[in-house]
Short mmCIF file of C-alpha atoms in Angstrom, two decimals:
data_model
loop_
_atom_site.label_atom_id
_atom_site.label_comp_id
_atom_site.label_asym_id
_atom_site.label_seq_id
_atom_site.Cartn_x
_atom_site.Cartn_y
_atom_site.Cartn_z
CA MET C 1 -7.75 -12.01 1.60
CA ASN C 2 -6.91 -9.73 -1.23
CA ASN C 3 -5.32 -11.85 -3.97
CA THR C 4 -3.30 -9.08 -5.45
CA ASN C 5 -1.71 -9.67 -8.80
CA GLU C 6 1.98 -9.64 -7.99
CA PRO C 7 4.72 -8.27 -10.16
CA LYS C 8 6.49 -11.28 -11.48
CA TRP C 9 10.01 -9.92 -10.67
CA LEU C 10 9.25 -10.27 -6.89
CA ASP C 11 9.39 -14.06 -7.19
CA ASN C 12 13.23 -14.09 -7.25
CA ALA C 13 13.94 -10.66 -5.87
CA VAL C 14 16.84 -10.20 -3.52
CA PHE C 15 16.88 -6.61 -2.17
CA TYR C 16 19.70 -4.34 -1.21
CA GLU C 17 18.83 -1.41 1.07
CA ILE C 18 20.70 1.84 0.41
CA TYR C 19 20.90 4.74 2.84
CA PRO C 20 21.81 7.23 0.05
CA GLN C 21 23.72 9.75 2.11
CA SER C 22 26.16 6.98 3.31
CA PHE C 23 26.64 4.83 0.20
CA ASN C 24 28.79 6.57 -2.46
CA ASP C 25 29.73 10.27 -2.90
CA THR C 26 30.52 11.35 -6.49
CA ASN C 27 30.80 15.08 -5.95
CA ALA C 28 33.20 15.24 -2.99
CA ASP C 29 30.82 17.02 -0.58
CA GLY C 30 30.99 14.20 2.04
CA ILE C 31 27.40 13.06 1.39
CA GLY C 32 26.39 10.15 -0.87
CA ASP C 33 24.22 10.86 -3.79
CA ILE C 34 22.01 9.36 -6.57
CA ASN C 35 24.81 9.21 -9.13
CA GLY C 36 26.82 7.32 -6.49
CA ILE C 37 24.07 4.58 -6.51
CA THR C 38 24.06 4.52 -10.33
CA GLU C 39 27.81 4.09 -10.29
CA LYS C 40 27.57 1.07 -8.06
CA LEU C 41 24.74 -0.73 -9.76
CA ASP C 42 27.19 -3.29 -11.31
CA TYR C 43 28.53 -4.02 -7.84
CA ILE C 44 25.05 -4.70 -6.47
CA LYS C 45 24.08 -6.83 -9.43
CA ASP C 46 27.43 -8.79 -9.14
CA LEU C 47 26.62 -9.57 -5.49
CA GLY C 48 23.44 -11.12 -6.70
CA CYS C 49 20.87 -8.49 -5.68
CA ASN C 50 18.44 -7.52 -8.37
CA ALA C 51 16.32 -4.98 -6.46
CA ILE C 52 17.14 -1.92 -4.40
CA TRP C 53 15.20 -0.01 -1.71
CA VAL C 54 16.47 3.55 -1.48
CA ASN C 55 15.77 5.33 1.81
CA PRO C 56 14.02 8.76 1.40
CA CYS C 57 15.74 10.94 -1.09
CA PHE C 58 13.30 13.87 -1.32
CA LYS C 59 13.82 17.49 -0.34
CA SER C 60 13.99 17.74 3.50
CA PRO C 61 15.41 19.83 6.29
CA PHE C 62 16.82 16.46 7.43
CA GLY C 63 15.72 16.60 11.02
CA ASP C 64 14.96 12.87 10.67
CA ALA C 65 17.40 11.96 7.90
CA GLY C 66 14.84 12.60 5.19
CA TYR C 67 11.83 10.97 6.91
CA ASP C 68 10.67 14.59 7.33
CA VAL C 69 9.74 15.42 3.71
CA GLU C 70 9.53 19.05 2.61
CA ASP C 71 8.68 18.41 -0.98
CA TYR C 72 7.59 14.94 -2.25
CA TYR C 73 8.16 15.92 -5.87
CA MET C 74 11.83 17.03 -5.70
CA VAL C 75 15.02 15.02 -5.09
CA ALA C 76 17.02 16.65 -2.23
CA PRO C 77 19.61 18.88 -3.92
CA ARG C 78 22.34 17.24 -1.90
CA TYR C 79 21.57 14.01 -3.71
CA GLY C 80 21.27 15.51 -7.13
CA THR C 81 18.32 16.12 -9.32
CA ASN C 82 15.05 14.49 -10.49
CA GLU C 83 16.96 13.77 -13.76
CA ASP C 84 19.51 11.82 -11.83
CA LEU C 85 16.88 9.69 -10.25
CA ALA C 86 15.16 9.07 -13.61
CA ASN C 87 18.59 8.03 -14.97
CA LEU C 88 19.10 5.65 -11.97
CA PHE C 89 15.73 3.97 -12.82
CA LYS C 90 16.78 3.66 -16.51
CA GLU C 91 20.25 2.24 -15.70
CA ALA C 92 18.72 -0.23 -13.22
CA HIS C 93 16.21 -1.47 -15.79
CA LYS C 94 18.93 -1.96 -18.39
CA ARG C 95 20.47 -4.41 -15.87
CA ASP C 96 17.11 -6.07 -15.15
CA MET C 97 17.01 -4.56 -11.70
CA HIS C 98 14.27 -2.75 -9.90
CA ILE C 99 14.16 0.34 -7.63
CA LEU C 100 11.71 0.94 -4.75
CA LEU C 101 11.53 4.43 -3.35
CA ASP C 102 10.68 5.08 0.32
CA LEU C 103 7.31 6.65 0.67
CA VAL C 104 6.49 8.54 3.88
CA PRO C 105 2.73 9.01 3.79
CA GLY C 106 2.06 9.48 7.55
CA HIS C 107 3.67 12.87 8.14
CA THR C 108 5.72 15.70 6.58
CA SER C 109 8.30 18.15 7.77
CA VAL C 110 6.99 21.31 9.42
CA GLN C 111 8.61 23.09 6.50
CA HIS C 112 6.32 21.46 3.85
CA GLU C 113 4.20 23.98 2.06
CA TRP C 114 1.09 22.02 2.98
CA PHE C 115 1.86 22.58 6.67
CA LYS C 116 2.65 26.19 6.27
CA GLN C 117 -0.79 26.72 4.63
CA SER C 118 -2.41 24.49 7.26
CA MET C 119 -1.13 26.66 10.13
CA LYS C 120 -3.00 29.74 8.85
CA ALA C 121 -5.98 30.95 10.89
CA GLU C 122 -8.10 31.48 7.79
CA LYS C 123 -9.64 28.35 6.20
CA ASN C 124 -7.94 27.15 2.98
CA GLU C 125 -7.57 23.86 1.07
CA PHE C 126 -4.85 22.64 3.42
CA THR C 127 -6.62 23.41 6.65
CA ASP C 128 -7.62 19.79 7.02
CA ARG C 129 -4.52 18.22 5.56
CA TYR C 130 -3.15 17.52 9.04
CA VAL C 131 -4.74 16.32 12.33
CA TRP C 132 -5.57 19.41 14.39
CA THR C 133 -7.64 19.86 17.48
CA ASP C 134 -10.03 22.85 17.52
CA SER C 135 -8.44 24.45 20.55
CA ILE C 136 -4.88 25.23 21.49
CA TRP C 137 -5.64 23.91 25.00
CA GLU C 138 -6.68 20.47 23.84
CA GLU C 139 -3.96 17.93 22.93
CA PRO C 140 -4.78 14.97 20.58
CA GLN C 141 -5.11 12.02 23.00
CA GLY C 142 -2.35 9.40 22.92
CA MET C 143 -0.16 11.43 20.50
CA GLY C 144 2.49 14.13 20.78
CA CYS C 145 1.65 17.56 19.32
CA ILE C 146 3.01 20.87 18.21
CA ARG C 147 1.20 23.96 19.51
CA GLY C 148 1.57 27.71 19.78
CA ILE C 149 3.61 28.11 16.72
CA SER C 150 1.01 29.92 14.55
CA ASP C 151 -2.19 32.00 14.73
CA ARG C 152 -4.38 28.90 14.15
CA ASP C 153 -6.29 27.89 17.30
CA GLY C 154 -5.49 24.23 17.71
CA SER C 155 -2.82 21.59 18.46
CA CYS C 156 -1.38 19.60 15.63
CA ALA C 157 -0.71 15.89 16.23
CA VAL C 158 2.80 14.59 15.43
CA ASN C 159 3.65 11.06 14.31
CA PHE C 160 7.17 10.63 15.54
CA PHE C 161 9.56 13.54 16.17
CA SER C 162 8.02 16.95 17.27
CA HIS C 163 8.76 18.39 13.81
CA GLN C 164 6.73 15.72 11.94
CA PRO C 165 3.08 16.77 11.91
CA ALA C 166 0.67 13.94 11.21
CA LEU C 167 -1.18 14.01 7.87
CA ASN C 168 -4.90 13.63 8.17
CA TYR C 169 -6.50 10.42 6.82
CA GLY C 170 -9.34 10.56 9.23
CA TYR C 171 -10.45 8.68 12.37
CA TYR C 172 -12.07 5.26 12.13
CA LYS C 173 -14.44 6.25 14.87
CA PRO C 174 -14.41 9.96 15.53
CA GLU C 175 -15.10 10.74 19.19
CA ARG C 176 -14.31 14.48 19.35
CA PRO C 177 -15.76 17.30 17.21
CA TRP C 178 -12.38 18.00 15.55
CA GLN C 179 -11.79 14.34 14.61
CA GLN C 180 -12.85 13.83 11.03
CA SER C 181 -14.09 10.61 9.53
CA MET C 182 -12.21 8.85 6.74
CA ASP C 183 -14.97 10.10 4.31
CA ASP C 184 -14.64 13.74 5.09
CA GLU C 185 -13.23 16.04 2.44
CA GLY C 186 -9.86 16.71 4.22
CA PRO C 187 -8.85 13.03 4.69
CA LYS C 188 -9.97 12.18 1.09
CA ALA C 189 -7.91 15.04 -0.25
CA THR C 190 -4.86 13.89 1.65
CA LEU C 191 -5.20 10.38 0.21
CA GLU C 192 -5.60 11.73 -3.32
CA ALA C 193 -2.53 14.01 -2.85
CA MET C 194 -0.46 10.89 -1.85
CA LYS C 195 -1.71 9.07 -4.89
CA ASP C 196 -0.52 11.90 -7.06
CA VAL C 197 2.94 11.60 -5.47
CA MET C 198 3.02 7.92 -6.26
CA ARG C 199 1.77 8.51 -9.75
CA PHE C 200 4.58 11.08 -10.35
CA TRP C 201 7.50 8.74 -9.44
CA LEU C 202 5.99 5.61 -11.05
CA GLN C 203 5.54 7.51 -14.30
CA MET C 204 9.19 8.54 -14.04
CA GLY C 205 10.20 4.87 -13.78
CA ALA C 206 10.15 3.82 -10.08
CA ASP C 207 9.14 0.17 -9.62
CA GLY C 208 7.17 0.74 -6.41
CA PHE C 209 7.49 1.79 -2.84
CA ARG C 210 8.50 0.67 0.54
CA VAL C 211 5.97 2.43 2.76
CA ASP C 212 7.05 3.94 6.08
CA MET C 213 4.79 3.27 9.06
CA ALA C 214 2.13 1.90 6.69
CA GLY C 215 -0.14 0.65 9.50
CA SER C 216 -0.47 4.04 11.29
CA LEU C 217 -2.43 6.24 8.84
CA VAL C 218 -6.01 6.11 10.12
CA LYS C 219 -6.23 7.21 13.76
CA ASN C 220 -8.34 5.53 16.53
CA ASP C 221 -8.29 2.57 14.20
CA GLU C 222 -10.08 -0.59 15.28
CA ASP C 223 -7.69 -3.48 14.70
CA GLY C 224 -6.44 -1.85 11.46
CA LYS C 225 -9.74 -1.86 9.74
CA GLY C 226 -9.69 1.76 8.60
CA THR C 227 -6.04 1.55 7.40
CA ILE C 228 -6.72 -1.70 5.53
CA LYS C 229 -9.66 0.02 3.72
CA LEU C 230 -7.49 3.05 2.90
CA TRP C 231 -4.74 0.84 1.38
CA GLN C 232 -7.31 -1.27 -0.56
CA ASN C 233 -8.36 2.10 -2.12
CA VAL C 234 -4.72 2.69 -3.13
CA ARG C 235 -4.54 -0.90 -4.44
CA GLU C 236 -7.45 -0.26 -6.84
CA PHE C 237 -5.73 2.84 -8.15
CA LEU C 238 -2.47 0.92 -8.63
CA ASP C 239 -4.16 -2.12 -10.29
CA LYS C 240 -5.80 0.37 -12.77
CA GLU C 241 -2.82 2.59 -13.55
CA PHE C 242 0.40 0.76 -12.44
CA PRO C 243 -0.29 -2.96 -12.15
CA ASN C 244 3.51 -3.76 -12.03
CA ALA C 245 4.23 -1.44 -9.08
CA ALA C 246 5.47 -3.43 -6.09
CA MET C 247 4.36 -2.41 -2.59
CA VAL C 248 6.27 -3.39 0.62
CA SER C 249 4.95 -2.26 3.93
CA GLU C 250 6.66 -1.31 7.23
CA TRP C 251 3.68 -2.77 9.13
CA GLY C 252 4.82 -6.03 10.72
CA GLU C 253 1.33 -7.62 10.60
CA PRO C 254 1.05 -9.53 7.34
CA ASP C 255 -2.57 -10.46 7.89
CA LYS C 256 -3.48 -6.79 7.79
CA SER C 257 -0.96 -5.45 5.20
CA LEU C 258 -1.57 -8.17 2.63
CA GLN C 259 -5.29 -7.70 3.00
CA GLY C 260 -4.73 -4.04 2.34
CA GLY C 261 -3.18 -4.97 -1.01
CA PHE C 262 0.56 -4.84 -0.18
CA HIS C 263 2.71 -7.55 -1.86
CA MET C 264 5.07 -7.99 1.00
CA ASP C 265 5.57 -7.05 4.71
CA PHE C 266 8.56 -7.02 7.01
CA LEU C 267 9.20 -8.92 10.16
CA LEU C 268 10.46 -6.08 12.31
CA HIS C 269 12.66 -5.45 15.34
CA PHE C 270 9.62 -4.02 17.07
CA GLY C 271 6.24 -5.66 17.41
CA PRO C 272 5.45 -9.30 18.06
CA SER C 273 7.75 -11.13 15.62
CA HIS C 274 10.57 -12.26 17.94
CA TYR C 275 12.98 -11.20 15.19
CA ASN C 276 15.32 -9.86 17.78
CA ASP C 277 15.73 -13.38 19.32
CA LEU C 278 17.72 -14.22 16.16
CA PHE C 279 20.47 -11.66 16.13
CA ARG C 280 19.84 -8.77 18.52
CA CYS C 281 19.54 -9.84 22.20
CA GLU C 282 21.78 -10.97 25.04
CA GLU C 283 21.90 -14.52 23.86
CA PRO C 284 21.03 -14.51 20.08
CA PHE C 285 20.13 -17.82 18.44
CA PHE C 286 22.91 -17.23 15.93
CA SER C 287 25.63 -17.06 18.57
CA SER C 288 28.10 -20.04 18.70
CA ARG C 289 27.53 -20.08 22.49
CA GLY C 290 24.40 -21.99 21.71
CA LYS C 291 22.27 -20.40 24.46
CA GLY C 292 19.65 -18.81 22.14
CA ASP C 293 16.03 -19.89 21.55
CA VAL C 294 14.41 -19.87 18.14
CA SER C 295 11.08 -21.49 19.10
CA ALA C 296 9.06 -18.23 19.75
CA PHE C 297 10.24 -16.73 16.44
CA VAL C 298 9.18 -19.95 14.56
CA GLU C 299 5.80 -20.03 16.25
CA LYS C 300 5.07 -16.42 15.39
CA TYR C 301 6.51 -16.92 11.93
CA LEU C 302 4.14 -19.83 11.23
CA GLU C 303 1.17 -17.90 12.53
CA ASN C 304 1.97 -15.08 10.07
CA TYR C 305 2.78 -17.62 7.36
CA GLU C 306 -0.71 -19.11 7.64
CA LYS C 307 -2.24 -15.65 7.67
CA SER C 308 -0.40 -14.75 4.50
CA GLU C 309 -1.89 -17.93 2.91
CA LYS C 310 1.57 -19.54 2.69
CA LYS C 311 2.59 -17.01 0.04
CA GLY C 312 5.97 -16.41 1.68
CA LEU C 313 5.59 -12.72 1.63
CA MET C 314 7.18 -11.85 4.86
CA CYS C 315 10.71 -10.34 4.48
CA ILE C 316 13.40 -10.92 7.10
CA PRO C 317 16.07 -8.20 6.77
CA SER C 318 19.70 -8.56 7.78
CA GLY C 319 19.20 -5.16 9.33
CA ASN C 320 18.19 -1.64 8.43
CA HIS C 321 18.80 2.05 9.13
CA ASP C 322 16.75 1.75 12.41
CA MET C 323 18.54 -1.01 14.29
CA GLY C 324 22.00 -2.01 15.36
CA ARG C 325 24.30 -3.71 12.85
CA LEU C 326 24.03 -7.44 12.40
CA SER C 327 27.69 -7.81 13.36
CA GLN C 328 27.13 -6.28 16.86
CA GLU C 329 26.12 -9.58 18.46
CA VAL C 330 26.84 -12.04 15.62
CA LYS C 331 30.45 -12.21 14.55
CA GLY C 332 32.92 -14.14 12.29
CA ASP C 333 31.51 -17.43 11.04
CA GLU C 334 28.33 -16.82 12.94
CA LEU C 335 27.50 -14.20 10.27
CA LYS C 336 27.88 -16.78 7.52
CA VAL C 337 25.56 -19.21 9.25
CA ALA C 338 23.11 -16.36 9.78
CA PHE C 339 23.11 -15.43 6.10
CA ALA C 340 22.54 -19.12 5.17
CA PHE C 341 19.33 -18.73 7.11
CA LEU C 342 18.39 -15.29 5.74
CA LEU C 343 18.96 -16.42 2.14
CA SER C 344 17.03 -19.69 2.35
CA MET C 345 13.80 -18.42 3.97
CA PRO C 346 10.60 -17.61 1.99
CA GLY C 347 9.88 -14.01 1.19
CA ALA C 348 12.39 -11.63 -0.44
CA PRO C 349 15.59 -11.26 1.54
CA PHE C 350 16.73 -7.67 2.30
CA ILE C 351 20.52 -6.93 2.77
CA TYR C 352 21.37 -3.65 4.48
CA TYR C 353 24.24 -1.97 2.66
CA GLY C 354 27.55 -2.98 4.25
CA ASP C 355 26.13 -6.04 6.00
CA GLU C 356 27.58 -8.15 3.14
CA ILE C 357 31.05 -7.25 4.26
CA GLY C 358 30.27 -7.34 8.01
CA MET C 359 30.44 -3.60 8.56
CA LYS C 360 30.52 -2.77 12.29
CA TYR C 361 28.25 -0.61 14.38
CA VAL C 362 30.43 2.36 15.29
CA GLU C 363 30.04 3.12 18.92
CA GLY C 364 29.97 6.57 20.66
CA LEU C 365 29.01 8.79 17.63
CA THR C 366 27.12 12.06 18.23
CA SER C 367 23.65 11.90 16.75
CA VAL C 368 23.48 13.03 13.10
CA GLU C 369 20.12 14.14 11.65
CA GLY C 370 17.88 12.42 14.19
CA GLY C 371 19.91 9.19 14.20
CA TYR C 372 20.65 9.07 17.97
CA GLY C 373 21.44 5.48 18.85
CA ARG C 374 20.92 4.51 15.20
CA THR C 375 23.78 6.76 13.99
CA GLY C 376 26.41 4.04 14.40
CA SER C 377 24.53 1.84 11.84
CA ARG C 378 24.48 4.63 9.24
CA THR C 379 28.26 5.14 8.69
CA PRO C 380 29.67 5.53 5.26
CA MET C 381 30.17 2.40 3.10
CA GLN C 382 33.69 0.96 3.07
CA TRP C 383 34.76 0.21 -0.53
CA ASP C 384 38.57 -0.01 -0.51
CA ASP C 385 41.75 1.26 1.06
CA SER C 386 41.85 4.69 -0.57
CA LEU C 387 40.84 7.98 1.00
CA ASN C 388 37.71 7.61 3.24
CA ALA C 389 37.57 3.93 2.25
CA GLY C 390 36.59 4.95 -1.26
CA PHE C 391 33.30 6.55 -0.05
CA SER C 392 34.23 10.20 -0.90
CA ASN C 393 37.06 12.41 -1.92
CA ALA C 394 36.03 15.02 0.57
CA LYS C 395 38.13 15.90 3.59
CA LYS C 396 37.58 13.42 6.38
CA GLU C 397 35.82 15.95 8.66
CA MET C 398 33.26 16.74 5.91
CA LEU C 399 31.87 13.17 5.86
CA TYR C 400 28.13 12.81 6.55
CA ILE C 401 28.92 10.58 9.53
CA ALA C 402 32.41 9.62 10.80
CA GLN C 403 33.62 6.32 9.33
CA ASP C 404 34.73 3.24 11.23
CA SER C 405 38.32 4.21 12.12
CA ASP C 406 39.56 0.68 12.81
CA GLU C 407 42.55 0.00 10.49
CA ASN C 408 41.25 -3.58 10.11
CA ARG C 409 37.75 -2.46 9.00
CA PRO C 410 36.30 -4.65 6.35
CA THR C 411 36.12 -3.32 2.82
CA VAL C 412 34.59 -4.57 -0.41
CA LYS C 413 38.06 -4.74 -1.94
CA ASN C 414 39.67 -6.94 0.79
CA GLN C 415 36.50 -9.11 1.16
CA ALA C 416 36.26 -9.73 -2.63
CA ALA C 417 39.86 -10.84 -2.77
CA ASP C 418 39.42 -13.41 0.04
CA GLU C 419 37.63 -16.50 -1.16
CA ASN C 420 36.65 -17.33 2.43
CA SER C 421 35.10 -13.95 3.17
CA LEU C 422 31.48 -13.20 4.25
CA TYR C 423 31.06 -11.33 0.98
CA ASN C 424 31.96 -14.30 -1.13
CA GLU C 425 29.82 -16.64 0.99
CA ILE C 426 26.78 -14.33 0.50
CA LYS C 427 27.38 -14.18 -3.25
CA LYS C 428 27.52 -18.02 -3.35
CA LEU C 429 24.32 -18.25 -1.29
CA ILE C 430 22.31 -15.82 -3.50
CA LYS C 431 23.41 -17.78 -6.58
CA ILE C 432 22.27 -21.11 -5.10
CA ARG C 433 18.94 -19.56 -4.00
CA LYS C 434 18.26 -18.34 -7.52
CA GLU C 435 19.08 -21.74 -9.03
CA HIS C 436 16.42 -23.57 -7.01
CA THR C 437 12.75 -22.78 -7.17
CA ALA C 438 12.23 -24.36 -3.72
CA LEU C 439 14.46 -21.65 -2.19
CA LEU C 440 12.86 -18.65 -3.95
CA SER C 441 10.29 -16.26 -2.28
CA LYS C 442 7.19 -18.43 -2.73
CA GLY C 443 8.65 -21.93 -2.05
CA GLU C 444 6.74 -23.41 0.89
CA ILE C 445 8.39 -23.99 4.26
CA GLU C 446 7.84 -26.71 6.89
CA PHE C 447 9.93 -26.58 10.09
CA VAL C 448 11.31 -29.98 11.17
CA ALA C 449 13.49 -28.88 14.08
CA ALA C 450 12.76 -25.77 16.09
CA LYS C 451 12.21 -26.92 19.65
CA LYS C 452 12.52 -24.60 22.66
CA ASP C 453 16.09 -23.99 23.93
CA THR C 454 17.56 -26.55 21.45
CA TYR C 455 19.66 -26.45 18.27
CA PRO C 456 19.58 -26.80 15.29
CA LEU C 457 16.95 -25.02 13.27
CA ALA C 458 15.96 -27.16 10.33
CA TYR C 459 13.13 -26.76 7.67
CA VAL C 460 12.20 -28.13 4.32
CA ARG C 461 11.60 -25.74 1.43
CA SER C 462 9.54 -27.11 -1.43
CA SER C 463 8.20 -26.10 -4.83
CA GLU C 464 7.25 -27.90 -7.97
CA GLY C 465 8.38 -31.31 -6.83
CA GLU C 466 11.74 -30.00 -5.50
CA LYS C 467 12.41 -30.48 -1.77
CA ILE C 468 15.39 -29.07 0.04
CA LEU C 469 16.27 -29.72 3.64
CA VAL C 470 17.94 -26.70 5.26
CA VAL C 471 19.99 -27.38 8.46
CA ILE C 472 21.27 -24.33 10.43
CA ASN C 473 23.38 -25.01 13.44
CA PRO C 474 24.96 -21.75 14.73
CA SER C 475 26.13 -23.41 18.03
CA ALA C 476 29.63 -24.72 18.44
CA LYS C 477 28.39 -28.12 19.55
CA GLU C 478 27.42 -31.10 17.38
CA VAL C 479 23.55 -31.62 17.45
CA THR C 480 21.03 -34.11 16.28
CA PHE C 481 17.37 -34.16 15.50
CA GLU C 482 14.94 -36.79 14.30
CA PHE C 483 14.08 -36.69 10.58
CA ASP C 484 12.67 -39.65 8.70
CA ALA C 485 13.83 -39.09 5.10
CA ARG C 486 16.57 -39.95 2.71
CA LEU C 487 19.12 -37.21 2.02
CA GLY C 488 20.36 -36.68 -1.48
CA GLU C 489 22.82 -34.21 -3.00
CA THR C 490 24.20 -31.50 -0.81
CA ILE C 491 23.84 -28.22 -2.80
CA TYR C 492 25.40 -25.96 -0.22
CA SER C 493 27.44 -26.45 2.85
CA PHE C 494 29.45 -24.33 5.26
CA GLY C 495 31.35 -25.42 8.30
CA GLY C 496 31.36 -29.14 9.20
CA SER C 497 29.22 -32.06 8.03
CA VAL C 498 25.58 -33.07 8.08
CA GLU C 499 24.87 -36.82 8.13
CA SER C 500 21.74 -38.97 8.33
CA ASP C 501 21.05 -42.67 9.09
CA GLY C 502 17.58 -42.30 7.68
CA LYS C 503 15.98 -41.58 11.05
CA THR C 504 18.33 -39.02 12.76
CA VAL C 505 20.26 -36.19 11.32
CA LYS C 506 23.64 -35.17 12.90
CA ALA C 507 25.16 -31.71 12.22
CA SER C 508 28.63 -30.55 13.26
CA GLY C 509 29.02 -27.32 15.22
CA GLN C 510 28.70 -23.99 13.28
CA THR C 511 27.40 -25.62 10.19
CA ALA C 512 24.79 -24.77 7.57
CA ALA C 513 23.72 -27.13 4.75
CA PHE C 514 21.08 -27.26 1.98
CA ILE C 515 20.47 -30.91 1.02
CA LYS C 516 18.10 -32.20 -1.64
CA LEU C 517 15.62 -34.81 -0.39
CA VAL C 518 15.23 -37.95 -2.51
#
């Protein structure tokens, strides 16, 4: 395992994910911008978050909300300028906060200059920058492709939507004449070009990157071996030039990503993690109906935890721009219990903007910029009761995405004023997390109650002699579990009571508690 030197600030990092176009609009064009993020840094810090992941903010035709990059070196004009982004870094650092940019290394937009050059029939330095077959009649196996759009004889592989041509990092085991190896000049040049992009933003003040589809770069890969090797190459470059740059992968397989030199990985709503069992299925574990099952999640979590050498580097997000809102299936006090879990697990927590006030998924919206079913999770932030909930001074019909029109929609203003609100509960939880080493990213975890089809979920977090029992009972029923230990001071509790006779712990319905062990 690659024992990467980790930036110290990750130990107590609590992240806030910002979808820039929907967060805060300062120039009244209906679209959020970089200065809008800078303006709200004090809000984010006051919540307790000290790190931010900004979704892609580079120049783009926005066919996939910015995940189709047209120019890696330029902030999209609708968000502002490179100077605005440099100023955001500076203002964040003044507040002891850190900013991760979203790096999309797997593909570009068809409008990227690299792709325009790559489409030409005559050979040039960008001919091999993308994955092309050598005949228009041959499609790349197992991938979508674009063809018949230029004079070049070949089909170009795409990574996601049909306007996102796949960058060429080589094939682990080339099987066709047009498949290049990782060591060929084209793939090597692509990797160097991506390092240059990283270099540019890190020199400007970025603190690292969240990397989109990090596990997908090398094609025909054998169990991730080629992609791991590629990221180890990047890790060497970063260790030499930017040792404090943090790297978080969208990979979902910590045994691979951490070996590749990433500091953290996500448990994702796709793949083998059983993350959806918690919040996003017919009977989520965090529903008060008490019909959920957390056991498969815990089993997979422990497997990954062992593979990551118990470093607690797996991040469990409240949600993100690619999935339904947390409040779709989990509501009211269930959300508070869910956040007690999210903010007491190892790894850095990630809060998706608006989840801290229980923003709703807005049903029935027409797709915006490739959002499709995800569009309802990307609606503008709800700040207060002024025009457009304080998001923008533009006319309502100019907003990037229509806002939640419910007159009782949650806002930061009304949640901050209510001491029993979700917002204030999350604030309290983050504060308690930061006050106890055992609850931070690297504190160890041992599950003491996580049986199939039963409640509660309970685990002990420990670090430097401090041990804290976390009891999470989302169900409405009182529950018990066997636990042979003396309970000490309760440092956090929500809902009812948690009691112990030294052998059995009893927890009221819809309760969460953190209790020191004596």
